[in-house]
């Protein structure tokens, strides 16, 4: 519960885009992130300039685990659907609750 918001996500997205290696997990639950911040973060992962995602491991391709529950994002399903289309092509799998 750090009260992180969209501005933080936009800065973090720039950091992710600038790293050659993949971030394995992102835990930003219980904050004040809205659609703008979520989009910035997910677009940085999906369109990484060095295609670091999904990362390669001995077991095959491993996605970045992103936890963002208990934030202020409206219409998550619609947003994920939009981001799964061109030009972002975000791939999503949901963990059971």
PDB file of C-alpha atoms in Angstrom:
ATOM      1  CA  UNK A   1       0.000   0.000   0.000  1.00  0.00           C
ATOM      2  CA  UNK A   2       2.338   2.640  -1.286  1.00  0.00           C
ATOM      3  CA  UNK A   3      -0.166   4.876  -3.092  1.00  0.00           C
ATOM      4  CA  UNK A   4       1.756   4.496  -6.329  1.00  0.00           C
ATOM      5  CA  UNK A   5      -0.088   5.848  -9.329  1.00  0.00           C
ATOM      6  CA  UNK A   6       0.073   6.365 -13.061  1.00  0.00           C
ATOM      7  CA  UNK A   7       3.151   8.612 -12.927  1.00  0.00           C
ATOM      8  CA  UNK A   8       5.129   5.874 -11.202  1.00  0.00           C
ATOM      9  CA  UNK A   9       3.983   3.301 -13.773  1.00  0.00           C
ATOM     10  CA  UNK A  10       5.028   5.548 -16.642  1.00  0.00           C
ATOM     11  CA  UNK A  11       8.512   5.982 -15.140  1.00  0.00           C
ATOM     12  CA  UNK A  12       8.766   2.264 -14.367  1.00  0.00           C
ATOM     13  CA  UNK A  13       7.705   1.468 -17.957  1.00  0.00           C
ATOM     14  CA  UNK A  14      10.602   3.591 -19.263  1.00  0.00           C
ATOM     15  CA  UNK A  15      12.983   1.713 -16.963  1.00  0.00           C
ATOM     16  CA  UNK A  16      11.684  -1.653 -18.193  1.00  0.00           C
ATOM     17  CA  UNK A  17      11.994  -0.588 -21.841  1.00  0.00           C
ATOM     18  CA  UNK A  18      15.611   0.430 -21.233  1.00  0.00           C
ATOM     19  CA  UNK A  19      16.715  -2.890 -19.722  1.00  0.00           C
ATOM     20  CA  UNK A  20      17.968  -5.691 -21.927  1.00  0.00           C
ATOM     21  CA  UNK A  21      17.076  -8.384 -19.380  1.00  0.00           C
ATOM     22  CA  UNK A  22      13.520  -9.260 -18.433  1.00  0.00           C
ATOM     23  CA  UNK A  23      11.930  -8.369 -15.126  1.00  0.00           C
ATOM     24  CA  UNK A  24      10.634 -11.643 -13.685  1.00  0.00           C
ATOM     25  CA  UNK A  25       7.844 -10.293 -11.482  1.00  0.00           C
ATOM     26  CA  UNK A  26       6.046  -7.001 -10.874  1.00  0.00           C
ATOM     27  CA  UNK A  27       3.932  -6.682  -7.719  1.00  0.00           C
ATOM     28  CA  UNK A  28       2.025  -3.410  -7.578  1.00  0.00           C
ATOM     29  CA  UNK A  29      -1.136  -4.507  -5.774  1.00  0.00           C
ATOM     30  CA  UNK A  30      -2.953  -2.194  -3.354  1.00  0.00           C
ATOM     31  CA  UNK A  31      -2.017   1.113  -4.982  1.00  0.00           C
ATOM     32  CA  UNK A  32      -3.751   3.904  -6.900  1.00  0.00           C
ATOM     33  CA  UNK A  33      -2.945   2.800 -10.436  1.00  0.00           C
ATOM     34  CA  UNK A  34      -5.526   3.608 -13.093  1.00  0.00           C
ATOM     35  CA  UNK A  35      -5.839   2.734 -16.777  1.00  0.00           C
ATOM     36  CA  UNK A  36      -3.112   5.130 -17.986  1.00  0.00           C
ATOM     37  CA  UNK A  37      -0.491   3.574 -15.699  1.00  0.00           C
ATOM     38  CA  UNK A  38      -1.540   0.021 -16.432  1.00  0.00           C
ATOM     39  CA  UNK A  39      -1.398   0.642 -20.176  1.00  0.00           C
ATOM     40  CA  UNK A  40       2.076   2.207 -19.921  1.00  0.00           C
ATOM     41  CA  UNK A  41       3.396  -0.764 -17.956  1.00  0.00           C
ATOM     42  CA  UNK A  42       1.851  -3.472 -20.130  1.00  0.00           C
ATOM     43  CA  UNK A  43       2.812  -1.801 -23.400  1.00  0.00           C
ATOM     44  CA  UNK A  44       6.435  -1.597 -22.186  1.00  0.00           C
ATOM     45  CA  UNK A  45       6.409  -5.336 -21.520  1.00  0.00           C
ATOM     46  CA  UNK A  46       4.592  -6.315 -24.728  1.00  0.00           C
ATOM     47  CA  UNK A  47       6.610  -4.107 -27.083  1.00  0.00           C
ATOM     48  CA  UNK A  48      10.009  -4.416 -25.427  1.00  0.00           C
ATOM     49  CA  UNK A  49      12.704  -3.204 -27.864  1.00  0.00           C
ATOM     50  CA  UNK A  50      14.885  -6.296 -27.313  1.00  0.00           C
ATOM     51  CA  UNK A  51      11.948  -8.737 -27.113  1.00  0.00           C
ATOM     52  CA  UNK A  52      12.913  -9.756 -23.576  1.00  0.00           C
ATOM     53  CA  UNK A  53       9.372 -11.018 -22.906  1.00  0.00           C
ATOM     54  CA  UNK A  54       8.581 -13.793 -22.461  1.00  0.00           C
ATOM     55  CA  UNK A  55      12.000 -14.573 -21.060  1.00  0.00           C
ATOM     56  CA  UNK A  56      13.801 -17.758 -21.997  1.00  0.00           C
ATOM     57  CA  UNK A  57      14.361 -20.358 -19.290  1.00  0.00           C
ATOM     58  CA  UNK A  58      15.291 -24.041 -19.127  1.00  0.00           C
ATOM     59  CA  UNK A  59      11.583 -24.912 -19.062  1.00  0.00           C
ATOM     60  CA  UNK A  60      10.821 -22.741 -22.111  1.00  0.00           C
ATOM     61  CA  UNK A  61       9.255 -19.302 -22.438  1.00  0.00           C
ATOM     62  CA  UNK A  62       8.317 -17.757 -19.079  1.00  0.00           C
ATOM     63  CA  UNK A  63       6.093 -14.664 -18.879  1.00  0.00           C
ATOM     64  CA  UNK A  64       6.560 -11.728 -16.561  1.00  0.00           C
ATOM     65  CA  UNK A  65       4.266 -12.250 -13.558  1.00  0.00           C
ATOM     66  CA  UNK A  66       2.345  -8.997 -13.027  1.00  0.00           C
ATOM     67  CA  UNK A  67       0.137  -8.525  -9.966  1.00  0.00           C
ATOM     68  CA  UNK A  68      -2.031  -5.423  -9.930  1.00  0.00           C
ATOM     69  CA  UNK A  69      -5.093  -6.381  -7.928  1.00  0.00           C
ATOM     70  CA  UNK A  70      -6.764  -3.785  -5.697  1.00  0.00           C
ATOM     71  CA  UNK A  71      -5.966  -0.752  -7.826  1.00  0.00           C
ATOM     72  CA  UNK A  72      -8.281   1.735  -9.539  1.00  0.00           C
ATOM     73  CA  UNK A  73      -8.374   0.355 -13.082  1.00  0.00           C
ATOM     74  CA  UNK A  74     -11.798   0.500 -14.721  1.00  0.00           C
ATOM     75  CA  UNK A  75     -12.898  -2.162 -17.246  1.00  0.00           C
ATOM     76  CA  UNK A  76      -9.847  -4.401 -16.941  1.00  0.00           C
ATOM     77  CA  UNK A  77     -11.259  -7.032 -19.303  1.00  0.00           C
ATOM     78  CA  UNK A  78     -11.971  -4.455 -22.023  1.00  0.00           C
ATOM     79  CA  UNK A  79      -8.535  -2.936 -21.604  1.00  0.00           C
ATOM     80  CA  UNK A  80      -6.816  -6.328 -21.855  1.00  0.00           C
ATOM     81  CA  UNK A  81      -8.862  -7.126 -24.946  1.00  0.00           C
ATOM     82  CA  UNK A  82      -7.815  -3.864 -26.616  1.00  0.00           C
ATOM     83  CA  UNK A  83      -4.140  -4.397 -25.735  1.00  0.00           C
ATOM     84  CA  UNK A  84      -4.213  -7.912 -27.203  1.00  0.00           C
ATOM     85  CA  UNK A  85      -4.781  -6.438 -30.674  1.00  0.00           C
ATOM     86  CA  UNK A  86      -2.320  -4.766 -33.069  1.00  0.00           C
ATOM     87  CA  UNK A  87       0.001  -2.980 -32.561  1.00  0.00           C
ATOM     88  CA  UNK A  88       0.595  -4.100 -28.933  1.00  0.00           C
ATOM     89  CA  UNK A  89      -0.343  -7.801 -29.178  1.00  0.00           C
ATOM     90  CA  UNK A  90      -0.229  -8.320 -25.419  1.00  0.00           C
ATOM     91  CA  UNK A  91      -0.499 -11.963 -24.400  1.00  0.00           C
ATOM     92  CA  UNK A  92      -2.356 -12.503 -21.138  1.00  0.00           C
ATOM     93  CA  UNK A  93      -3.047 -15.440 -18.887  1.00  0.00           C
ATOM     94  CA  UNK A  94      -5.040 -15.000 -15.713  1.00  0.00           C
ATOM     95  CA  UNK A  95      -4.173 -16.837 -12.516  1.00  0.00           C
ATOM     96  CA  UNK A  96      -7.151 -18.336 -10.681  1.00  0.00           C
ATOM     97  CA  UNK A  97      -8.329 -16.407  -7.669  1.00  0.00           C
TER      98      UNK A  97
END
